[in-house]
Structures are given as C-alpha cells and as structure tokens.
XYZ file of N, CA and C in Angstrom:
663
model
N -4.551 -22.778 15.781
C -3.432 -23.465 16.416
C -2.247 -23.578 15.457
N -2.574 -23.867 14.195
C -1.532 -24.012 13.183
C -0.756 -22.714 13.013
N -1.490 -21.573 12.982
C -0.838 -20.275 12.831
C 0.061 -19.967 14.021
N -0.384 -20.374 15.216
C 0.415 -20.133 16.422
C 1.725 -20.902 16.346
N 1.640 -22.171 15.899
C 2.845 -22.990 15.780
C 3.797 -22.435 14.731
N 3.231 -21.980 13.604
C 4.068 -21.393 12.551
C 4.788 -20.160 13.071
N 4.036 -19.311 13.784
C 4.642 -18.114 14.356
C 5.730 -18.457 15.354
N 5.501 -19.528 16.139
C 6.488 -19.957 17.132
C 7.774 -20.409 16.456
N 7.639 -21.238 15.403
C 8.818 -21.743 14.705
C 9.563 -20.628 13.982
N 8.813 -19.658 13.454
C 9.449 -18.509 12.796
C 10.294 -17.736 13.800
N 9.739 -17.555 15.001
C 10.459 -16.827 16.044
C 11.733 -17.556 16.447
N 11.624 -18.878 16.653
C 12.794 -19.675 17.023
C 13.854 -19.609 15.932
N 13.406 -19.716 14.673
C 14.342 -19.663 13.547
C 15.036 -18.310 13.478
N 14.268 -17.252 13.731
C 14.834 -15.903 13.663
C 15.925 -15.711 14.689
N 15.668 -16.153 15.920
C 16.669 -16.000 16.968
C 17.884 -16.887 16.710
N 17.653 -18.058 16.133
C 18.753 -18.988 15.887
C 19.677 -18.515 14.786
N 19.115 -17.765 13.814
C 19.914 -17.351 12.654
C 20.357 -15.903 12.714
N 19.889 -15.153 13.706
C 20.194 -13.719 13.769
C 21.688 -13.462 13.815
N 22.404 -14.322 14.563
C 23.836 -14.120 14.692
C 24.589 -14.501 13.420
N 23.941 -15.327 12.570
C 24.622 -15.807 11.367
C 24.565 -14.803 10.223
N 23.671 -13.827 10.329
C 23.520 -12.858 9.260
C 24.757 -11.963 9.167
N 25.347 -11.912 7.984
C 26.535 -11.092 7.776
C 26.278 -10.136 6.617
N 26.471 -8.862 6.865
C 26.331 -7.850 5.822
C 27.687 -7.211 5.543
N 27.804 -6.614 4.376
C 29.042 -5.915 4.049
C 28.715 -4.626 3.313
N 29.521 -3.577 3.499
C 29.287 -2.313 2.788
C 29.448 -2.509 1.283
N 28.486 -2.003 0.539
C 28.511 -2.114 -0.918
C 28.397 -0.712 -1.508
N 29.289 -0.380 -2.409
C 29.273 0.929 -3.047
C 28.334 0.885 -4.253
N 27.203 1.578 -4.122
C 26.260 1.641 -5.240
C 26.886 2.442 -6.379
N 27.519 3.547 -6.004
C 28.311 4.362 -6.930
C 29.235 5.223 -6.081
N 29.800 6.263 -6.660
C 30.745 7.100 -5.917
C 30.074 7.955 -4.847
N 28.737 8.025 -4.868
C 28.012 8.889 -3.938
C 27.304 8.142 -2.810
N 26.929 6.891 -3.044
C 26.079 6.165 -2.091
C 26.659 4.790 -1.765
N 26.637 4.467 -0.459
C 27.078 3.161 0.028
C 26.037 2.624 1.000
N 25.824 1.305 0.997
C 24.867 0.685 1.909
C 25.336 -0.734 2.215
N 24.997 -1.242 3.391
C 25.370 -2.610 3.755
C 24.315 -3.594 3.266
N 24.774 -4.654 2.581
C 23.892 -5.676 2.022
C 24.378 -7.061 2.445
N 23.492 -8.066 2.388
C 23.930 -9.442 2.666
C 25.082 -9.830 1.740
N 26.000 -10.639 2.240
C 27.199 -10.979 1.464
C 26.861 -11.687 0.155
N 25.713 -12.364 0.105
C 25.340 -13.090 -1.110
C 24.350 -12.302 -1.972
N 24.411 -10.972 -1.896
C 23.484 -10.143 -2.674
C 23.690 -10.363 -4.174
N 22.649 -10.029 -4.936
C 22.690 -10.168 -6.394
C 22.591 -8.781 -7.021
N 23.429 -8.524 -8.012
C 23.424 -7.233 -8.703
C 23.051 -7.441 -10.169
N 22.129 -6.607 -10.659
C 21.730 -6.659 -12.063
C 21.764 -5.256 -12.655
N 22.128 -5.181 -13.921
C 22.162 -3.908 -14.639
C 21.273 -4.042 -15.870
N 20.143 -3.331 -15.845
C 19.193 -3.400 -16.949
C 18.986 -2.018 -17.543
N 19.531 -1.802 -18.722
C 19.373 -0.525 -19.429
C 19.769 0.661 -18.550
N 20.875 0.504 -17.840
C 21.372 1.596 -17.013
C 20.780 1.659 -15.622
N 19.790 0.813 -15.339
C 19.185 0.777 -14.004
C 19.844 -0.330 -13.188
N 20.458 0.044 -12.071
C 21.133 -0.929 -11.219
C 20.176 -1.434 -10.147
N 20.135 -2.762 -9.972
C 19.263 -3.369 -8.968
C 20.091 -4.314 -8.105
N 20.055 -4.084 -6.784
C 20.750 -4.935 -5.823
C 19.691 -5.602 -4.946
N 19.742 -6.925 -4.809
C 18.762 -7.632 -3.990
C 19.453 -8.648 -3.087
N 18.794 -8.969 -1.983
C 19.340 -9.959 -1.062
C 18.348 -10.259 0.040
N 18.563 -11.364 0.727
C 17.694 -11.769 1.833
C 18.422 -11.597 3.154
N 17.799 -10.841 4.057
C 18.345 -10.721 5.402
C 17.729 -11.829 6.247
N 18.041 -11.853 7.517
C 17.496 -12.879 8.394
C 15.976 -12.837 8.437
N 15.419 -11.636 8.422
C 13.977 -11.500 8.640
C 13.261 -10.707 7.556
N 13.906 -10.487 6.431
C 13.236 -9.724 5.390
C 13.972 -9.784 4.065
N 13.378 -9.120 3.098
C 13.941 -9.058 1.746
C 14.401 -7.631 1.484
N 15.605 -7.478 0.947
C 16.207 -6.163 0.725
C 16.375 -5.903 -0.766
N 16.082 -4.681 -1.172
C 16.385 -4.284 -2.546
C 16.815 -2.823 -2.583
N 17.747 -2.540 -3.473
C 18.218 -1.174 -3.709
C 18.208 -0.953 -5.215
N 17.566 0.121 -5.640
C 17.484 0.423 -7.069
C 18.037 1.817 -7.324
N 18.929 1.911 -8.295
C 19.409 3.211 -8.764
C 18.912 3.385 -10.195
N 18.006 4.347 -10.380
C 17.416 4.578 -11.700
C 17.790 5.972 -12.187
N 18.294 6.091 -13.405
C 18.675 7.412 -13.932
C 17.460 8.311 -14.110
N 17.629 9.590 -13.823
C 16.563 10.566 -14.027
C 16.654 11.159 -15.428
N 15.531 11.638 -15.967
C 15.560 12.284 -17.286
C 16.525 13.470 -17.279
N 17.299 13.604 -18.331
C 18.303 14.676 -18.391
C 17.673 16.063 -18.412
N 16.418 16.143 -18.846
C 15.746 17.448 -18.929
C 14.936 17.771 -17.676
N 15.059 16.932 -16.650
C 14.312 17.162 -15.412
C 15.190 17.900 -14.409
N 14.932 19.179 -14.237
C 15.693 20.001 -13.298
C 14.744 20.582 -12.259
N 15.020 20.309 -11.002
C 14.190 20.832 -9.920
C 14.763 22.152 -9.436
N 13.895 23.128 -9.231
C 14.355 24.449 -8.820
C 14.227 24.681 -7.319
N 13.131 24.183 -6.734
C 12.867 24.472 -5.329
C 12.585 23.192 -4.544
N 12.582 23.340 -3.219
C 12.308 22.192 -2.356
C 10.910 21.634 -2.605
N 9.959 22.515 -2.923
C 8.602 22.036 -3.179
C 8.553 21.163 -4.432
N 9.466 21.402 -5.382
C 9.551 20.544 -6.568
C 10.038 19.150 -6.177
N 10.981 19.111 -5.232
C 11.487 17.831 -4.735
C 10.376 17.064 -4.026
N 9.603 17.762 -3.207
C 8.491 17.119 -2.502
C 7.448 16.592 -3.486
N 7.257 17.312 -4.577
C 6.309 16.876 -5.605
C 6.781 15.573 -6.254
N 8.086 15.478 -6.511
C 8.654 14.254 -7.086
C 8.430 13.076 -6.140
N 8.682 13.297 -4.854
C 8.476 12.242 -3.862
C 7.014 11.786 -3.839
N 6.092 12.747 -3.831
C 4.666 12.422 -3.763
C 4.209 11.636 -4.990
N 4.674 12.041 -6.162
C 4.297 11.343 -7.394
C 4.857 9.922 -7.410
N 6.075 9.766 -6.921
C 6.700 8.440 -6.870
C 5.889 7.518 -5.958
N 5.538 8.024 -4.777
C 4.782 7.223 -3.813
C 3.404 6.869 -4.369
N 2.778 7.819 -5.048
C 1.454 7.582 -5.630
C 1.501 6.469 -6.674
N 2.512 6.498 -7.548
C 2.654 5.461 -8.575
C 2.947 4.106 -7.940
N 3.785 4.122 -6.925
C 4.138 2.879 -6.239
C 2.912 2.256 -5.579
N 2.121 3.092 -4.936
C 0.923 2.602 -4.257
C -0.092 2.045 -5.250
N -0.257 2.714 -6.387
C -1.231 2.265 -7.382
C -0.838 0.928 -8.004
N 0.466 0.633 -8.019
C 0.938 -0.621 -8.612
C 0.999 -1.766 -7.601
N 0.739 -1.447 -6.329
C 0.902 -2.448 -5.273
C -0.398 -3.118 -4.860
N -1.486 -2.838 -5.567
C -2.756 -3.460 -5.212
C -3.400 -2.781 -4.022
N -3.953 -3.580 -3.129
C -4.655 -3.054 -1.957
C -3.633 -2.630 -0.903
N -3.218 -1.382 -0.959
C -2.145 -0.925 -0.077
C -2.449 0.450 0.499
N -1.768 0.765 1.582
C -1.916 2.075 2.217
C -0.544 2.588 2.627
N -0.360 3.908 2.524
C 0.905 4.549 2.872
C 0.867 4.963 4.341
N 1.949 4.684 5.052
C 2.018 4.995 6.481
C 3.356 5.653 6.811
N 3.354 6.454 7.881
C 4.586 7.068 8.409
C 5.387 7.800 7.336
N 4.700 8.544 6.504
C 5.346 9.301 5.421
C 5.987 10.559 6.004
N 7.315 10.683 5.883
C 8.004 11.833 6.476
C 9.329 12.105 5.776
N 9.794 13.352 5.903
C 11.102 13.745 5.376
C 12.172 13.523 6.440
N 13.364 13.157 5.989
C 14.503 12.970 6.884
C 15.738 13.564 6.218
N 16.601 14.174 7.011
C 17.848 14.736 6.480
C 18.998 13.789 6.805
N 19.742 13.398 5.783
C 20.920 12.545 5.961
C 22.106 13.221 5.292
N 23.074 13.623 6.102
C 24.295 14.242 5.556
C 23.994 15.339 4.530
N 23.132 16.260 4.892
C 22.824 17.435 4.061
C 21.977 17.137 2.829
N 21.380 15.952 2.741
C 20.441 15.678 1.653
C 19.101 15.256 2.254
N 18.029 15.617 1.559
C 16.685 15.303 2.034
C 16.209 13.994 1.417
N 15.714 13.090 2.257
C 15.178 11.821 1.779
C 13.743 11.681 2.275
N 12.997 10.766 1.658
C 11.614 10.532 2.072
C 11.488 9.097 2.579
N 11.049 8.950 3.823
C 10.819 7.642 4.430
C 9.318 7.378 4.514
N 8.913 6.136 4.258
C 7.509 5.767 4.400
C 7.364 4.250 4.397
N 6.194 3.791 4.834
C 5.847 2.373 4.800
C 4.704 2.169 3.819
N 4.718 1.030 3.146
C 3.609 0.656 2.278
C 3.075 -0.682 2.796
N 1.881 -0.644 3.336
C 1.254 -1.859 3.887
C 0.329 -2.442 2.827
N 0.609 -3.687 2.421
C -0.138 -4.313 1.332
C -0.859 -5.560 1.821
N -2.162 -5.607 1.550
C -2.976 -6.765 1.932
C -3.820 -7.180 0.731
N -3.344 -8.176 -0.005
C -4.053 -8.653 -1.196
C -4.870 -9.912 -0.928
N -5.079 -10.210 0.365
C -5.896 -11.366 0.760
C -5.425 -12.664 0.103
N -4.107 -12.862 0.079
C -3.568 -14.095 -0.489
C -2.773 -14.849 0.576
N -2.084 -15.903 0.149
C -1.353 -16.751 1.094
C -0.173 -16.035 1.746
N 0.300 -14.957 1.125
C 1.445 -14.234 1.681
C 1.076 -13.417 2.914
N -0.201 -13.169 3.098
C -0.618 -12.356 4.226
C -0.298 -10.891 4.002
N -0.338 -10.115 5.063
C -0.063 -8.680 4.965
C 1.444 -8.456 4.902
N 1.874 -7.748 3.870
C 3.287 -7.436 3.688
C 3.536 -5.958 4.000
N 4.630 -5.693 4.688
C 5.034 -4.318 4.978
C 6.309 -4.025 4.207
N 6.276 -2.953 3.438
C 7.439 -2.549 2.640
C 7.913 -1.189 3.152
N 9.079 -1.183 3.727
C 9.639 0.050 4.294
C 10.589 0.662 3.270
N 10.375 1.947 2.970
C 11.124 2.606 1.898
C 11.915 3.816 2.390
N 12.975 4.091 1.647
C 13.670 5.381 1.728
C 13.999 5.800 0.301
N 13.580 7.014 -0.065
C 13.849 7.546 -1.398
C 14.894 8.649 -1.306
N 15.888 8.557 -2.168
C 16.919 9.589 -2.273
C 16.960 10.066 -3.715
N 16.696 11.354 -3.904
C 16.687 11.924 -5.254
C 17.904 12.813 -5.454
N 18.587 12.626 -6.577
C 19.635 13.549 -7.012
C 19.335 13.926 -8.459
N 20.040 14.914 -8.972
C 19.797 15.339 -10.350
C 20.018 14.193 -11.339
N 21.003 13.357 -11.045
C 21.360 12.289 -11.983
C 20.512 11.034 -11.823
N 20.144 10.699 -10.584
C 19.466 9.421 -10.364
C 18.590 9.451 -9.116
N 17.646 8.503 -9.081
C 16.818 8.289 -7.896
C 17.185 6.939 -7.299
N 17.452 6.934 -5.988
C 17.820 5.710 -5.284
C 16.630 5.268 -4.430
N 16.231 4.007 -4.590
C 15.120 3.457 -3.812
C 15.639 2.322 -2.936
N 15.535 2.500 -1.625
C 15.955 1.476 -0.666
C 14.691 0.847 -0.074
N 14.644 -0.483 -0.059
C 13.424 -1.153 0.383
C 13.748 -2.362 1.265
N 12.979 -2.490 2.346
C 13.082 -3.654 3.227
C 11.670 -4.204 3.390
N 11.453 -5.468 2.987
C 10.115 -6.071 2.980
C 10.038 -7.196 4.010
N 8.924 -7.235 4.755
C 8.746 -8.299 5.745
C 7.252 -8.512 6.011
N 6.864 -9.713 6.472
C 5.464 -9.964 6.827
C 5.087 -9.149 8.057
N 3.893 -8.631 8.067
C 3.467 -7.803 9.194
C 3.531 -8.564 10.514
N 3.283 -9.870 10.470
C 3.294 -10.656 11.703
C 4.690 -10.742 12.321
N 5.719 -10.399 11.539
C 7.088 -10.420 12.059
C 7.638 -9.007 12.257
N 6.755 -8.031 12.338
C 7.177 -6.628 12.400
C 8.128 -6.354 13.565
N 7.799 -6.865 14.743
C 8.637 -6.603 15.920
C 10.026 -7.209 15.763
N 10.080 -8.419 15.201
C 11.364 -9.091 15.021
C 12.184 -8.451 13.903
N 11.494 -8.001 12.854
C 12.192 -7.458 11.683
C 12.695 -6.036 11.891
N 12.165 -5.349 12.893
C 12.501 -3.934 13.087
C 14.006 -3.706 13.237
N 14.676 -4.551 14.011
C 16.111 -4.364 14.231
C 16.881 -4.510 12.923
N 16.537 -5.544 12.142
C 17.185 -5.759 10.844
C 16.977 -4.553 9.927
N 15.727 -4.084 9.884
C 15.392 -2.956 9.009
C 16.120 -1.688 9.453
N 16.133 -1.440 10.756
C 16.818 -0.248 11.279
C 18.299 -0.267 10.915
N 18.919 -1.437 11.035
C 20.342 -1.550 10.707
C 20.589 -1.304 9.223
N 19.685 -1.815 8.399
C 19.822 -1.620 6.952
C 19.764 -0.140 6.590
N 18.751 0.564 7.091
C 18.597 1.976 6.732
C 19.676 2.849 7.382
N 20.132 2.453 8.565
C 21.203 3.211 9.217
C 22.524 3.070 8.476
N 22.653 2.008 7.683
C 23.909 1.765 6.964
C 24.033 2.599 5.690
N 22.954 3.277 5.299
C 22.989 4.089 4.077
C 23.872 5.316 4.314
N 24.912 5.452 3.527
C 25.852 6.567 3.662
C 25.973 7.303 2.327
N 26.116 8.611 2.422
C 26.323 9.416 1.216
C 27.662 10.133 1.301
N 28.223 10.450 0.150
C 29.519 11.127 0.099
C 29.408 12.526 0.701
N 30.460 13.010 1.366
C 30.439 14.357 1.955
C 30.142 15.449 0.931
N 30.496 15.196 -0.315
C 30.287 16.206 -1.361
C 28.830 16.311 -1.805
N 28.010 15.321 -1.430
C 26.605 15.317 -1.843
C 25.776 16.159 -0.884
N 25.088 17.170 -1.409
C 24.207 17.983 -0.576
C 22.996 18.424 -1.386
N 22.249 19.370 -0.843
C 21.008 19.799 -1.480
C 21.174 20.387 -2.868
N 22.369 20.877 -3.195
C 22.581 21.433 -4.539
C 22.501 20.344 -5.604
N 22.651 19.086 -5.193
C 22.515 17.964 -6.122
C 21.062 17.528 -6.264
N 20.153 18.223 -5.530
C 18.738 17.876 -5.580
C 17.898 18.952 -6.265
N 18.130 20.213 -5.902
C 17.426 21.312 -6.573
C 18.318 22.547 -6.594
N 18.126 23.384 -7.603
C 19.088 24.439 -7.931
C 19.148 25.580 -6.925
N 18.064 25.840 -6.197
C 18.055 26.992 -5.293
C 18.432 26.622 -3.864
N 18.938 25.418 -3.657
C 19.327 25.000 -2.308
C 20.367 25.970 -1.732
N 20.111 26.451 -0.521
C 21.048 27.346 0.146
C 21.006 28.779 -0.334
N 20.108 29.084 -1.279
C 20.007 30.442 -1.801
C 18.751 31.116 -1.271
N 18.800 32.457 -1.203
C 17.624 33.207 -0.774
C 16.625 33.261 -1.925
N 15.455 32.689 -1.698
C 14.443 32.618 -2.764
C 13.192 33.409 -2.425
N 13.354 34.386 -1.553
C 12.183 35.160 -1.159
C 11.832 34.897 0.293
N 11.066 35.768 0.836
C 10.707 35.682 2.240
C 9.734 34.539 2.497
N 9.974 33.817 3.577
C 9.085 32.726 3.949
C 7.689 33.265 4.248
N 6.665 32.505 3.891
C 5.283 32.943 4.048
C 4.962 33.314 5.494
N 5.430 32.494 6.438
C 5.154 32.764 7.856
C 5.796 34.072 8.293
N 7.014 34.342 7.771
C 7.700 35.589 8.116
C 6.963 36.780 7.529
N 6.462 36.630 6.308
C 5.690 37.706 5.683
C 4.467 38.051 6.522
N 3.750 37.021 6.970
C 2.546 37.238 7.776
C 2.898 37.946 9.080
N 4.012 37.506 9.699
C 4.435 38.106 10.964
C 4.791 39.577 10.782
N 5.492 39.903 9.693
C 5.879 41.290 9.432
C 4.662 42.165 9.137
N 3.715 41.626 8.375
C 2.494 42.380 8.069
C 1.705 42.650 9.345
N 1.578 41.597 10.175
C 0.849 41.754 11.439
C 1.540 42.772 12.337
N 2.887 42.708 12.369
C 3.641 43.662 13.178
C 3.480 45.079 12.667
N 3.457 45.231 11.333
C 3.274 46.555 10.742
C 1.913 47.134 11.060
N 0.877 46.298 10.970
C -0.487 46.751 11.290
C -0.578 47.168 12.750
N 0.035 46.362 13.629
C 0.012 46.677 15.058
C 0.720 47.998 15.337
N 1.843 48.234 14.651
C 2.586 49.479 14.835
C 1.758 50.680 14.392
N 1.051 50.542 13.266
C 0.199 51.632 12.770
C -0.909 51.946 13.771
N -1.519 50.888 14.324
C -2.594 51.074 15.313
C -2.070 51.814 16.536
N -0.870 51.439 16.998
C -0.274 52.088 18.174
C -0.011 53.566 17.894
N 0.525 53.858 16.696
C 0.809 55.251 16.329
C -0.471 56.072 16.305
N -1.541 55.511 15.724
C -2.830 56.219 15.652
C -3.359 56.503 17.055
N -3.268 55.511 17.942
C -3.754 55.686 19.313
C -2.957 56.749 20.055
N -1.632 56.755 19.843
C -0.781 57.751 20.499
C -1.123 59.147 20.004
N -1.289 59.294 18.679
C -1.626 60.598 18.101
C -2.965 61.094 18.631
N -3.955 60.218 18.669
C -5.275 60.599 19.173
C -5.203 61.009 20.640
N -4.407 60.265 21.400
C -4.273 60.571 22.824
C -3.658 61.946 23.030
N -2.657 62.286 22.226
C -2.009 63.595 22.339
C -2.966 64.719 21.949
N -3.767 64.482 20.904
C -4.723 65.501 20.469
C -5.753 65.778 21.558
N -6.212 64.704 22.223
C -7.193 64.872 23.295
C -6.605 65.682 24.438
N -5.338 65.419 24.764
C -4.681 66.154 25.844
C -4.544 67.629 25.489
N -4.231 67.886 24.192
C -4.085 69.276 23.756
C -5.414 70.014 23.831
N -6.507 69.331 23.468
C -7.837 69.950 23.511
C -8.237 70.243 24.947
N -7.983 69.276 25.825
C -8.319 69.452 27.246
C -7.499 70.578 27.852
N -6.210 70.624 27.458
C -5.329 71.661 27.995
C -5.730 73.028 27.497
C-alpha cells in the first residue's frame, strides 16, 4: 500500500511540475549543442567537461572527454569496436546491470550509439534505468545520459526523448571526424563479393549446359 501511495504522489508531482521545467540550448563546444535545465552545473576536470542537471523526471549528464592523440580509427568496424569496449567498461562498473536496446543511429552524418543500462543493486534506490547516447570524434568522446527509476519509465520517456532530440551537431561534423576511410572505397562489400561469385558460378554452369546441349545436337544430326 505504501508503494502504491508513493507512486501516486510521484505521478501527481510529475504532472504538476512538468510545465515548470525549462531547458535552454547549451553549447558544449563548437561542434555539439544540447538543451539542459537552466540551473545546470558545469565542471572542468583535467580537460574533461561535465554538465549535470535535474529534469522534472530524471537526472541528466553530459561528458566531453578528450581522446588519446595517438588513437586513430581507420574503418567503421574500428568505431564499432570503440563503442563496444566503452559499453563493456560502463557495464562492469555499474554493478548488477544489463545492456538493452543497443543500436546505431545516424545524426547529421555522424554515427552514434544508443543503449539502455538497467541497474538493479537491490538497494533503496530500486531499479535504475540509464539511457545513453555515445558520440565519438577524433578529438573527443561525448556521453549523453538520462537516468530515471524504472517505475517512472512511462512518465520519464517524454523528458528523455526531448533531451536526446535536442542534441545537435555542427554541419561541418561528419564521418571523416570519426574514422579516416569514411566516404572512401575500401574494397568490395562481403555480401557483394558473395553475390558476384555466385553469379559467376551460375554463368559457368549455364555455359557448360549450353555447350553440352549443342554437342548432343551435333552428334544426333
């Protein structure tokens, strides 16, 4: 009964304060902009920028961390490897957690990785859902995060959607800022190779059958 009442009051509070939430566009740097609560906090620690704030129904954080100067990605698969390693480290540091809805998304010609991290440490906080978007560039990695209790997932969805939809990148930012071979021909795609090989084999079989058929006709004639 107590949990039901708490959930009821949370719902009433959410609806009562939803209209009061005010966000404003914040320039993380010359390449990335995102809307944050007006009372957000910004910290700079050894070159790593951290922006935090509380929305009506969740906690928001944006981190810009510099990448190693000697780390150069050549292909899209290298970018995917970076994303996978990042998610793996994040999950291992989050305790009892599971990764959900892991997928790639294209925003203004750059590839980002979206996923959820569901954490249940059996404590008073209950199950926490952390919704992420990762943006990698040669210079820095941007981590966008929206955190909310799982019991408020339906209510928090609108807030979270608005937060992630507000992420904007400069028109000049594209895949060339992520890996060096973006937009270049790097060899034939594996599926195309298989299709061409299969087509070649089929053509050879047809030629052999035609030749045999003609020989039989000549013998009969």
